[in-house]
mmCIF file of C-alpha atoms in Angstrom:
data_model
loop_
_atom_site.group_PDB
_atom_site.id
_atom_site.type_symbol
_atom_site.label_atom_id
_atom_site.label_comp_id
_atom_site.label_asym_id
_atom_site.label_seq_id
_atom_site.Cartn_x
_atom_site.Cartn_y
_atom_site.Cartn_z
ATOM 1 C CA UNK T 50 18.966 -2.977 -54.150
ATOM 2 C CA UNK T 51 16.216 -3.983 -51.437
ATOM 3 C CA UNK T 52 13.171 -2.110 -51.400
ATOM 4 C CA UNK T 53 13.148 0.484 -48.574
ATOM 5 C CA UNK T 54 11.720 -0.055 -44.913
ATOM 6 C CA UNK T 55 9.402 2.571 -42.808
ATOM 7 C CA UNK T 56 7.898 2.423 -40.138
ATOM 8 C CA UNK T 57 5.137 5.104 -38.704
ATOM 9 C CA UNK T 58 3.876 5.824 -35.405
ATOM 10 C CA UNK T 59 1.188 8.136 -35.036
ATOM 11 C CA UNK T 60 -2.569 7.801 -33.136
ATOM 12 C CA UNK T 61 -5.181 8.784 -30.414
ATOM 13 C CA UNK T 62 -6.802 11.338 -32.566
ATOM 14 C CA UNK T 63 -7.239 12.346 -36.771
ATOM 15 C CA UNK T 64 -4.328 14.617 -36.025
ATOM 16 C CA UNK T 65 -1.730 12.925 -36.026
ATOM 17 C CA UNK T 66 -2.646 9.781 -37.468
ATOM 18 C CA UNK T 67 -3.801 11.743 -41.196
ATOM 19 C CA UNK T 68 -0.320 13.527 -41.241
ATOM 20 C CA UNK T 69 1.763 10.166 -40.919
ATOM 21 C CA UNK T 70 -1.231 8.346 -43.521
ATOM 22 C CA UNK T 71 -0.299 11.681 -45.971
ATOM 23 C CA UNK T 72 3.501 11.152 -45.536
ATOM 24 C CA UNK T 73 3.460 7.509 -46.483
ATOM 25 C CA UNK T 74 1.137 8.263 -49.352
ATOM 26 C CA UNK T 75 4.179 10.431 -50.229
ATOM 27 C CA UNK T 76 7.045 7.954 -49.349
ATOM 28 C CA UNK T 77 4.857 5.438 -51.226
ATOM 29 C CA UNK T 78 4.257 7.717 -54.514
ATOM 30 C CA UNK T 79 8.464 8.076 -54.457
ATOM 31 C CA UNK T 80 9.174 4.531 -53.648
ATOM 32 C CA UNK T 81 6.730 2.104 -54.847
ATOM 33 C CA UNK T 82 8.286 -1.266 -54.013
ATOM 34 C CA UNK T 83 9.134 0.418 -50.398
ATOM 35 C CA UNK T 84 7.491 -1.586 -47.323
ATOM 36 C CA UNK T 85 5.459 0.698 -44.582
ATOM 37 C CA UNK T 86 4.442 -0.887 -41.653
ATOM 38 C CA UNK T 87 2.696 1.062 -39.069
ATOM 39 C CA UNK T 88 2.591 1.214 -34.956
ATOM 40 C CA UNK T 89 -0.318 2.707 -33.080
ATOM 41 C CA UNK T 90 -2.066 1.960 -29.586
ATOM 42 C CA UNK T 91 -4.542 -0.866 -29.681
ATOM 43 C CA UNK T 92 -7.533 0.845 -28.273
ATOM 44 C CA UNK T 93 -7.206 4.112 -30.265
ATOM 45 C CA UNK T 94 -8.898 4.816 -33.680
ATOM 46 C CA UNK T 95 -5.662 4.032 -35.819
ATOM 47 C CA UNK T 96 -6.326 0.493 -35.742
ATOM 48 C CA UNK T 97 -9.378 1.318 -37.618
ATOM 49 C CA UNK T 98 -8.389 4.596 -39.964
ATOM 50 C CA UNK T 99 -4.896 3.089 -40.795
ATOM 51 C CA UNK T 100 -6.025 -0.208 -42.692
ATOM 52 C CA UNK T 101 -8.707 1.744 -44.449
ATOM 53 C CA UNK T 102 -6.038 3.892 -45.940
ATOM 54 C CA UNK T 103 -4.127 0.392 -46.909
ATOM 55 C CA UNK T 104 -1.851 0.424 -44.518
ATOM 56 C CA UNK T 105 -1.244 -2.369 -42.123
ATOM 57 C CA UNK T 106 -0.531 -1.471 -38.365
ATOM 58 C CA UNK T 107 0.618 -3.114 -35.380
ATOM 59 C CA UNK T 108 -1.169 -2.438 -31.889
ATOM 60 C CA UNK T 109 1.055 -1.710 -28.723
ATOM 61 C CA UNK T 110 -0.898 -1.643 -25.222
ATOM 62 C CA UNK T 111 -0.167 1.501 -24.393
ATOM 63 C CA UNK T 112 -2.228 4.750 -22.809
ATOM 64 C CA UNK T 113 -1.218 8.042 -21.158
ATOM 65 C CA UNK T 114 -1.312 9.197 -18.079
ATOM 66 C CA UNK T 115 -4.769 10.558 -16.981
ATOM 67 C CA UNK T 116 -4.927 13.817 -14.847
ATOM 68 C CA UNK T 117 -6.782 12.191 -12.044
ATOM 69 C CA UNK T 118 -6.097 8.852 -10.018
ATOM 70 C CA UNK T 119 -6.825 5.811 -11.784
ATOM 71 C CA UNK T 120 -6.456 2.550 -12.306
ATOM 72 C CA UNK T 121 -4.858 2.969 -15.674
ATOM 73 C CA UNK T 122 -2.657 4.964 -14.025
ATOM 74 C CA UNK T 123 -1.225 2.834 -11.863
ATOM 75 C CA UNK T 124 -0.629 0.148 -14.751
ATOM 76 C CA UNK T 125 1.256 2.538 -16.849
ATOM 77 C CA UNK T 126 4.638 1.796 -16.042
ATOM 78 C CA UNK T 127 3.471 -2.301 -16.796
ATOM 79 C CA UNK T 128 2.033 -1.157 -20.119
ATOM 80 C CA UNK T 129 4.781 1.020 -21.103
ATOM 81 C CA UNK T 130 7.459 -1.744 -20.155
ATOM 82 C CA UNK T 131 5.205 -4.194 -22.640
ATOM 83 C CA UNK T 132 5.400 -1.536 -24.981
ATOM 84 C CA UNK T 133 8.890 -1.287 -25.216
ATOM 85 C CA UNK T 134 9.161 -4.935 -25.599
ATOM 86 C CA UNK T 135 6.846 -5.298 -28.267
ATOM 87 C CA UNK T 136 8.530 -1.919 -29.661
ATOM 88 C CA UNK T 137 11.853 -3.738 -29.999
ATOM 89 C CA UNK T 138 10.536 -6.901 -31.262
ATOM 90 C CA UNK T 139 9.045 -5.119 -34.091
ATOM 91 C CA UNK T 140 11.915 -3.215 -35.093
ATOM 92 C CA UNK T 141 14.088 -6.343 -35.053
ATOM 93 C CA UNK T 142 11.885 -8.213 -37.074
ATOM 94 C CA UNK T 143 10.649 -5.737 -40.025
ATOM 95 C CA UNK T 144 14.362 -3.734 -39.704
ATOM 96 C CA UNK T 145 13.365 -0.139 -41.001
ATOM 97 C CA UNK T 146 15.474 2.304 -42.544
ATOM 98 C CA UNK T 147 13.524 4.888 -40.551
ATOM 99 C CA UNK T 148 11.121 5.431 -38.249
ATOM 100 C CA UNK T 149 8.852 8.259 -38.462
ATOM 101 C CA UNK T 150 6.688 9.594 -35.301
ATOM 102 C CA UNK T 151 3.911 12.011 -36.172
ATOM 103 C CA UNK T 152 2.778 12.194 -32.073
ATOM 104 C CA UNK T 153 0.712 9.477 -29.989
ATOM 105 C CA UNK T 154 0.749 7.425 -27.183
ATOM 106 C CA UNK T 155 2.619 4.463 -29.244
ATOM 107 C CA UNK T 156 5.234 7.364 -30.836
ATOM 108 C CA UNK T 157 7.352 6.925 -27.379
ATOM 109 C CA UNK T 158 8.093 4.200 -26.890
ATOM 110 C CA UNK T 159 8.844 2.610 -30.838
ATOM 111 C CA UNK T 160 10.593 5.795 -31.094
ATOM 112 C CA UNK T 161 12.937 5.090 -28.553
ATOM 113 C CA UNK T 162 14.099 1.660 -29.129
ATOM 114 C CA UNK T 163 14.625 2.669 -32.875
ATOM 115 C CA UNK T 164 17.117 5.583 -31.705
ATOM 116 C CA UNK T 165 18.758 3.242 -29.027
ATOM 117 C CA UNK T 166 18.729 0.423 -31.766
ATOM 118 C CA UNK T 167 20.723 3.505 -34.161
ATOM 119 C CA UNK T 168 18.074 3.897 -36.839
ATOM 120 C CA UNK T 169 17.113 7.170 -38.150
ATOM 121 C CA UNK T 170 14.015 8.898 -36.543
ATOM 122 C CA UNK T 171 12.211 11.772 -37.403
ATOM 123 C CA UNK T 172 9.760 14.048 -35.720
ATOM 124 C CA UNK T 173 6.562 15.634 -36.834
ATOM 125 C CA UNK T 174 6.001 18.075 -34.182
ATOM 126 C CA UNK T 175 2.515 19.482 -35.381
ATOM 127 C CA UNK T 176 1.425 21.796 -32.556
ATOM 128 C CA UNK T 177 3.203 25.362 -31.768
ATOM 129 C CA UNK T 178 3.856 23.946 -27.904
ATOM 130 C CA UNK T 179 5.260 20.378 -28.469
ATOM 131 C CA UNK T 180 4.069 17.351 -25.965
ATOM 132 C CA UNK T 181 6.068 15.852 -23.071
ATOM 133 C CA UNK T 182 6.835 12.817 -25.086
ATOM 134 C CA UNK T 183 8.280 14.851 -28.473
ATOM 135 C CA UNK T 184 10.229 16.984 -25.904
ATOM 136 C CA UNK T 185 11.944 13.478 -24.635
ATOM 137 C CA UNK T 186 12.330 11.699 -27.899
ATOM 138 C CA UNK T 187 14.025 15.301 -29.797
ATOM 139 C CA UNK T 188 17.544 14.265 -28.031
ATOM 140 C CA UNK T 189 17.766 11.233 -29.960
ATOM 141 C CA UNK T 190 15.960 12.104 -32.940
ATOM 142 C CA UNK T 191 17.653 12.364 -36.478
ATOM 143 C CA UNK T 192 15.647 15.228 -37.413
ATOM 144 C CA UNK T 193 12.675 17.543 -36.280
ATOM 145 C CA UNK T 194 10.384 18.539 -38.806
ATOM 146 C CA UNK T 195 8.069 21.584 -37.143
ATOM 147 C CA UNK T 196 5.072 23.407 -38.193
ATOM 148 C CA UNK T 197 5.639 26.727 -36.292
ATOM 149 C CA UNK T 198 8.650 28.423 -35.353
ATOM 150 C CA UNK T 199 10.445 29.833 -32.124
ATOM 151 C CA UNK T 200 10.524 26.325 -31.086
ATOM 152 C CA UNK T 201 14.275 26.141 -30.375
ATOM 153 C CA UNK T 202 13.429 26.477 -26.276
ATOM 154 C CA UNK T 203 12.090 22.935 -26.870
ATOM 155 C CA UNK T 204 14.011 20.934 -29.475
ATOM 156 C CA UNK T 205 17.694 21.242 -30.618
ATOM 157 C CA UNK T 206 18.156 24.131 -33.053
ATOM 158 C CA UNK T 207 20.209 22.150 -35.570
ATOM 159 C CA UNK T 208 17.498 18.859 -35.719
ATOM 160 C CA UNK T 209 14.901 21.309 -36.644
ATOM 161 C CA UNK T 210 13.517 22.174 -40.031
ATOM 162 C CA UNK T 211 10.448 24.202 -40.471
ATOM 163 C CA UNK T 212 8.002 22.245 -42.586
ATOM 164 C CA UNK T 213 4.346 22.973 -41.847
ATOM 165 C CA UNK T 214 1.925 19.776 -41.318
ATOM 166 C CA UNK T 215 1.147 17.058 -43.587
ATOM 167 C CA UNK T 216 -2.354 17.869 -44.928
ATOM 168 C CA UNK T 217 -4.759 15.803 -47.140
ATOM 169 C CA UNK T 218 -4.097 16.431 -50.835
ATOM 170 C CA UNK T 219 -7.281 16.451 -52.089
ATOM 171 C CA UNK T 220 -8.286 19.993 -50.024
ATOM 172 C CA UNK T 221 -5.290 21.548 -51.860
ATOM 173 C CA UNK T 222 -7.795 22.811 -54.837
ATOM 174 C CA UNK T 223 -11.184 22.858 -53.659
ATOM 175 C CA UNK T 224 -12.342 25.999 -55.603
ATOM 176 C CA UNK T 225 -13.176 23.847 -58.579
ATOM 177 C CA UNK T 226 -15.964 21.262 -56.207
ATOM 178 C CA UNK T 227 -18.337 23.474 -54.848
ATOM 179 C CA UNK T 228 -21.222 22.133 -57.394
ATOM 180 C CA UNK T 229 -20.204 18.755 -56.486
ATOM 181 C CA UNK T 230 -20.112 19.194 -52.701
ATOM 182 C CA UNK T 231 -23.665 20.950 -52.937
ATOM 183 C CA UNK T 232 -24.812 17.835 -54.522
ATOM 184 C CA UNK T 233 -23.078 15.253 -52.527
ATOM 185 C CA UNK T 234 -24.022 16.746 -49.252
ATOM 186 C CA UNK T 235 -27.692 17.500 -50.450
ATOM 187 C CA UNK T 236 -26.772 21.459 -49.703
ATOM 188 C CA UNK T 237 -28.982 24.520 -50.452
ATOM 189 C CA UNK T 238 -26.849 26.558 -53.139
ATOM 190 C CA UNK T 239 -28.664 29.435 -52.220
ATOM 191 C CA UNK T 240 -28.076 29.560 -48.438
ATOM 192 C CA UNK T 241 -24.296 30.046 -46.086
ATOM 193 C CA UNK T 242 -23.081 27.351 -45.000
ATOM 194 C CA UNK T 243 -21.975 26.784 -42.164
ATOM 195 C CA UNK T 244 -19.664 24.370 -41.191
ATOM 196 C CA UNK T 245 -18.721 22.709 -37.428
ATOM 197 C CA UNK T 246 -15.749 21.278 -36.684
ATOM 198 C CA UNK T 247 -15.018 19.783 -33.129
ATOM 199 C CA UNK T 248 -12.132 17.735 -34.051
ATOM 200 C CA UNK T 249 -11.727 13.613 -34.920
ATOM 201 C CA UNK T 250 -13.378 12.505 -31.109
ATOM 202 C CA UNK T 251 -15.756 15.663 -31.256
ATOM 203 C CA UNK T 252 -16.052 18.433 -28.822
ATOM 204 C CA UNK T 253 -18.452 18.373 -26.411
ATOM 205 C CA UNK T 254 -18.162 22.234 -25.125
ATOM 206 C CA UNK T 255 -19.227 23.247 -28.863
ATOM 207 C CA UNK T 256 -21.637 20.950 -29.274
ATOM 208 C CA UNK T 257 -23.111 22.447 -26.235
ATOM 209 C CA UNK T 258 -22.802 25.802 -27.818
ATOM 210 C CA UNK T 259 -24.376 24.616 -31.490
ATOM 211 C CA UNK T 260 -27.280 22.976 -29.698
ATOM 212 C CA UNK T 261 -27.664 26.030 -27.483
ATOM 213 C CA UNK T 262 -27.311 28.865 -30.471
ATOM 214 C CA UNK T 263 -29.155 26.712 -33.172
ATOM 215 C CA UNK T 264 -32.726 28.792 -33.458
ATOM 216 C CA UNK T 265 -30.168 31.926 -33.493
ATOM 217 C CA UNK T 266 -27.925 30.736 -36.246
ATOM 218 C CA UNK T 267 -30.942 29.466 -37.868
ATOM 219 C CA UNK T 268 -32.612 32.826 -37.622
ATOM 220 C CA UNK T 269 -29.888 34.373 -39.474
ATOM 221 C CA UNK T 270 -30.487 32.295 -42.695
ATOM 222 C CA UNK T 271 -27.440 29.744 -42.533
ATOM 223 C CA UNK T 272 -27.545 26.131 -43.043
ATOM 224 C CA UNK T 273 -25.692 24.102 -40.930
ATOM 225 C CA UNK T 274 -23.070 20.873 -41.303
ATOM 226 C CA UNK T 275 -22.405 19.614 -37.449
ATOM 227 C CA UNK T 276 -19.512 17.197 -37.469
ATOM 228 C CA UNK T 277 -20.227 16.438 -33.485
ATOM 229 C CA UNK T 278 -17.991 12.857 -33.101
ATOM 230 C CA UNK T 279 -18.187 9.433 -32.683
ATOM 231 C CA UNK T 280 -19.159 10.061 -28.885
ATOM 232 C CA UNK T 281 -21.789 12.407 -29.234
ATOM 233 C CA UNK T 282 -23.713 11.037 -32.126
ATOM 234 C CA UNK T 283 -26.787 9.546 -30.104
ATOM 235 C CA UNK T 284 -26.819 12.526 -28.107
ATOM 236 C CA UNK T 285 -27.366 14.961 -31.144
ATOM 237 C CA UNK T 286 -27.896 13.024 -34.566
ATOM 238 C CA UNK T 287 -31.941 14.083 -33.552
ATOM 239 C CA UNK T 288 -30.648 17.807 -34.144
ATOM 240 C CA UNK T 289 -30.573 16.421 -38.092
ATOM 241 C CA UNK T 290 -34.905 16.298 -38.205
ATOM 242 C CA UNK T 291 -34.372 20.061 -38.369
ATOM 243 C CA UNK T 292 -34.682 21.622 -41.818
ATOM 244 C CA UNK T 293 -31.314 22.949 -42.740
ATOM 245 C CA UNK T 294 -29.078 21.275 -40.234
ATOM 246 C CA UNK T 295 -27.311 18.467 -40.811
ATOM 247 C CA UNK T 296 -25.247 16.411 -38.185
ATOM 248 C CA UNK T 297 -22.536 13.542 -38.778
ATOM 249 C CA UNK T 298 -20.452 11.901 -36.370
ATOM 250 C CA UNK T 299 -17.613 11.618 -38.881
ATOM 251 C CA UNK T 300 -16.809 13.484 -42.245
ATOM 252 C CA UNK T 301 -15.243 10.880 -45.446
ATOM 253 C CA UNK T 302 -15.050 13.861 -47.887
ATOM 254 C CA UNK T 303 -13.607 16.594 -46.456
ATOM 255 C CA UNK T 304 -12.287 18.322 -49.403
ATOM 256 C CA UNK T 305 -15.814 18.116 -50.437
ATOM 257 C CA UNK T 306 -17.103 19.772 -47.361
ATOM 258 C CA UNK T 307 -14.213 22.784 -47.323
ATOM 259 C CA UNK T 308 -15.696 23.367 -50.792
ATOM 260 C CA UNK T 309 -19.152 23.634 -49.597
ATOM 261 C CA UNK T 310 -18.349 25.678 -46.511
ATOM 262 C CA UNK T 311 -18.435 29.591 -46.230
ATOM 263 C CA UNK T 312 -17.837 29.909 -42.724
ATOM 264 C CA UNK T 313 -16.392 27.227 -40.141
ATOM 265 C CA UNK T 314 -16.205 27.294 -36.651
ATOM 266 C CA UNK T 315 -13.575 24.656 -35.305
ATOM 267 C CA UNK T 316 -11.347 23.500 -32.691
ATOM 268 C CA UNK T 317 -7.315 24.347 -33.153
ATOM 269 C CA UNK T 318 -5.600 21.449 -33.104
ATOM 270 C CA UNK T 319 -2.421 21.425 -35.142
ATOM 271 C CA UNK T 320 -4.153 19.546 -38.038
ATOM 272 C CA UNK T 321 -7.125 21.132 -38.615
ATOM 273 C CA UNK T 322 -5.748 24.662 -38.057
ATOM 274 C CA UNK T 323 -3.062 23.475 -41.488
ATOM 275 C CA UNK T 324 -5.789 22.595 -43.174
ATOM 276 C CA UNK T 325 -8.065 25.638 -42.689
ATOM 277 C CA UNK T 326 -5.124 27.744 -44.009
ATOM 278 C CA UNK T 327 -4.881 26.332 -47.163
ATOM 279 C CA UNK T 328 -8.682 26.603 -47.277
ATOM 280 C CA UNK T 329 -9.176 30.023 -46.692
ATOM 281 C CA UNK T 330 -12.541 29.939 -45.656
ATOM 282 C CA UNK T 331 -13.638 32.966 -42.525
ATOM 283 C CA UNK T 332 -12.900 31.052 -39.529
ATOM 284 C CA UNK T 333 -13.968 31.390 -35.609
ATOM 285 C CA UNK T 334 -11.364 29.185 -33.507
ATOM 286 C CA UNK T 335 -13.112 27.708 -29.916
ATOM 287 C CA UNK T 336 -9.711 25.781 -28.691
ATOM 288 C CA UNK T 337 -10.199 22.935 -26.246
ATOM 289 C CA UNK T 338 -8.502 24.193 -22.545
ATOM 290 C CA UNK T 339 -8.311 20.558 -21.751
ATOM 291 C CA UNK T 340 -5.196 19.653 -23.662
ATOM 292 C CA UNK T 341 -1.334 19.754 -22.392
ATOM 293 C CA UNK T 342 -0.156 23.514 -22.077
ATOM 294 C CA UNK T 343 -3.024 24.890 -23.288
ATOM 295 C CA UNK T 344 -1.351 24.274 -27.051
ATOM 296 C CA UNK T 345 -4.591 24.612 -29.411
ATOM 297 C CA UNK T 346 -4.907 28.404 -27.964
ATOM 298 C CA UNK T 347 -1.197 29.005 -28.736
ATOM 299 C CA UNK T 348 -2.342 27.460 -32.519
ATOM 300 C CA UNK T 349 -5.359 29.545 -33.099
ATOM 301 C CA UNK T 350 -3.045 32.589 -31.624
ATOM 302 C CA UNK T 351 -0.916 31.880 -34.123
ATOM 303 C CA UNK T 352 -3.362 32.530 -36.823
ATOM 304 C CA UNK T 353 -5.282 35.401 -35.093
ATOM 305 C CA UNK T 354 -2.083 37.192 -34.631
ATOM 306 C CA UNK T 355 -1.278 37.436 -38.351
ATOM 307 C CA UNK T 356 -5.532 38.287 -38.939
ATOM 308 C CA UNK T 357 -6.451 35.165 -40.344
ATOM 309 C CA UNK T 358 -8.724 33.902 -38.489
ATOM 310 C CA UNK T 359 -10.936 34.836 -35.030
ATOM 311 C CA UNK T 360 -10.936 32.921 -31.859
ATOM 312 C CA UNK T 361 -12.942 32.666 -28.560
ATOM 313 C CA UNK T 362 -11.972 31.513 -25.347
ATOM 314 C CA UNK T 363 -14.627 28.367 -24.073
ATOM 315 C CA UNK T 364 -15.084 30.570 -21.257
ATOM 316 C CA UNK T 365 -16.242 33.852 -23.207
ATOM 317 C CA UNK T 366 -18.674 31.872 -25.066
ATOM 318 C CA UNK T 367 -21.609 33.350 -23.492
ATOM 319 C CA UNK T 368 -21.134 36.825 -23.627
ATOM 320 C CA UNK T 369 -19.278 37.144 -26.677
ATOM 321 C CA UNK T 370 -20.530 34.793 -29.643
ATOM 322 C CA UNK T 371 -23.285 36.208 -31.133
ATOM 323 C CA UNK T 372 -22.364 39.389 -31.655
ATOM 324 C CA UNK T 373 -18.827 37.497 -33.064
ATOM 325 C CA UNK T 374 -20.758 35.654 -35.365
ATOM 326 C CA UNK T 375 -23.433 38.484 -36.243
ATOM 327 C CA UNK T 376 -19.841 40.353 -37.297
ATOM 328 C CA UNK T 377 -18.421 37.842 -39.354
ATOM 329 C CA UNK T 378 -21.638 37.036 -41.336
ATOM 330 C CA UNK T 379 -22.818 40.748 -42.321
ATOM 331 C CA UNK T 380 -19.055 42.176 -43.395
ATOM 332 C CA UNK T 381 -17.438 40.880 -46.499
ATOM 333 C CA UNK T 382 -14.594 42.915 -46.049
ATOM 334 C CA UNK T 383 -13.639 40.925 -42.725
ATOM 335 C CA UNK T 384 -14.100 38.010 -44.423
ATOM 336 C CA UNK T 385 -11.965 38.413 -47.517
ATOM 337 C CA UNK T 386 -9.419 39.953 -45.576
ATOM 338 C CA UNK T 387 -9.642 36.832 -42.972
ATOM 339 C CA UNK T 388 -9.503 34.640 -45.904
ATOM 340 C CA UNK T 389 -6.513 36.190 -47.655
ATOM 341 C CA UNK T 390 -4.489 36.388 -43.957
ATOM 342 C CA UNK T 391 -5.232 32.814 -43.470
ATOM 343 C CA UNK T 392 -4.063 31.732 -46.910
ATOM 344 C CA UNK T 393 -0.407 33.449 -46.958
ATOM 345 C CA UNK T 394 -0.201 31.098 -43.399
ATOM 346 C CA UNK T 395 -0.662 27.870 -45.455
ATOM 347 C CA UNK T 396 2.448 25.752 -46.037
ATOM 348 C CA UNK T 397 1.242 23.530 -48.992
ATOM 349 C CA UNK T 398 4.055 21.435 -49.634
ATOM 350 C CA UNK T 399 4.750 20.193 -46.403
ATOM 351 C CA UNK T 400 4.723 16.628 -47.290
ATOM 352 C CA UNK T 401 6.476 16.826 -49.466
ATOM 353 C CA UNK T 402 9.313 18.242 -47.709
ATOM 354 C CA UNK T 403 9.206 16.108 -44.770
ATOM 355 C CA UNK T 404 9.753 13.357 -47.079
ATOM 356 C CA UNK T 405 12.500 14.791 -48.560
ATOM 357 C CA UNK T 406 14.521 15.124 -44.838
ATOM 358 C CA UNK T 407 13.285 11.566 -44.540
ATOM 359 C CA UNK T 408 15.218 10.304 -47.944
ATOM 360 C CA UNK T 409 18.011 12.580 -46.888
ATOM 361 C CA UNK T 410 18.518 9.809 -43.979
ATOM 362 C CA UNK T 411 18.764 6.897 -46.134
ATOM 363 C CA UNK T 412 20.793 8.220 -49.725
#
């Protein structure tokens, strides 16, 4: 029997390209004489993050659609008719058994040659308010795998499955690293830590925020690990002459880090929200407003509703985050019972079960 075929489309940010990297490690693991090829947009930090993982991928020229008038606007239908060629020409020549979108520009439009072409496709819908392009692709798709329910005023009841996201193994049991992360990150044992989180590209309204509250949060005792992105890095890395602050523009271990951590403060994208549930560590959620329908505030919601986690609004960051932090610092009681909430959220084996709707589709 020939070895098995997938393909994987999934880019623009960490979030959805580490969820379609963690289901091919899975496929992979099940099938190891099975051939992945992946499909992302040639700009975007797949073509970088994907080969790392040892993975080759394919570049489509492809963008969104910006809010305001540009000139990338106005070559977007050009780009995404290139992109469909290209999309078809791949899927021709490597023939998959299925093809697996995880969300991303190049998702769309390799998506929807593969379902027009009759091959299998599946869904990873990671955020609780799916994007334009998801919403599109779902009447095709072979199956929907979701990470938060009451989605069915989106996506076709009967393609859905509830899965959770695809998280990196290695934060799955973290308990047993703390020593090691205090010596690979060149921690304080003795001191919090805590840890900031503004997502793969960074966040510039919390970087704002940790340069703004530093001498308070410093005040208080903590140390601090500032993951403030690729873009920002020039603009803060001198924040790291400080004694007890740290600041990175990217984060290789972060199982390591999770370990280390005894408070985080983070964006909610799908992705990191997954992962902080199966941490467990006390949590304050700042979601980005700039994102399609408002979907990382829906996210953190998600959590805060069930107490697992707390969350502040970008625009209540003034008035309301010191005495939020002050809070969470000083009572245990909120924190264990944050952590425990948080916990009973996580969905650990979602890979695992994605993969197995995927080889449903091809026994």
């Amino acid at each position: 029997m020939k070895p098995y075929k997938f393909i994987l489309s999934g880019g623009g940010t960490g979030g959805h390209i580490y969820p379609a990297i963690a289901i091919a490690n899975e496929l992979k693991s099940r099938f190891p004489d099975a051939e992945f090829l992946f499909v992302g947009a040639e700009d975007k930090m797949e073509m970088q993050k994907v080969p790392q993982s040892g993975y080759k991928i394919i570049g489509l020229w492809i963008a969104g659609i910006q809010r305001r008038m540009t000139f990338d606007n106005a070559l977007f239908p050009i780009k995404l008719l290139s992109s469909l060629l290209k999309a078809r020409k791949i899927i021709r020549e490597f023939k998959p058994d299925v093809v697996i979108g995880t969300g991303g520009f190049a998702s769309g439009p390799l998506l929807q040659i593969a379902g027009f072409a009759g091959i299998p496709t599946v869904i990873q819908e990671q955020n609780s308010y799916p994007g334009i392009t998801n919403k599109l692709l779902s009447k095709k798709a072979s199956k929907i795998c979701v990470a938060y329910e009451n989605l069915e005023r989106f996506f076709p009841k009967e393609k859905m499955i509830l899965t959770g996201n695809p998280v990196r193994q290695d934060v799955l049991d973290i308990d047993s690293k703390r020593s090691e992360a205090i010596s690979y990150f060149n921690l304080d044992d003795n001191k919090k830590t805590l840890l900031i989180l503004g997502g793969s590209l960074g966040s510039r309204r919390i970087n704002q925020l940790i340069e703004k509250e530093l001498d308070f949060l410093l005040a208080l005792g903590v140390q601090i690990f500032w993951q403030c992105g690729n873009f920002y890095m020039a603009e803060y890395k001198n924040f790291s002459e400080r004694e007890d602050v740290q600041v990175v523009s990217f984060i290789d271990r972060m199982d390591l880090i999770y370990a280390a951590a005894d408070f985080v403060i983070s964006r909610a994208g799908a992705s990191s929200v997954s992962e902080l549930c199966l941490v467990g560590k006390p949590t304050i959620f700042i979601p980005s407003p700039n994102v399609a329908e408002d979907h990382q505030t829906k996210n953190g919601k998600a959590i805060v509703d069930k107490k697992g986690a707390l969350l502040i609004k970008e625009s209540e960051l003034e008035e309301k985050f010191e005495s939020v932090f002050n809070k969470l610092l000083y009572d245990e009681n909120l924190q264990r019972n944050l952590s425990l909430n948080m916990k009973k959220l996580a969905k650990p084996n979602a890979t695992k079960d994605i993969v197995e709707e995927i080889i449903k589709l091809i026994k």
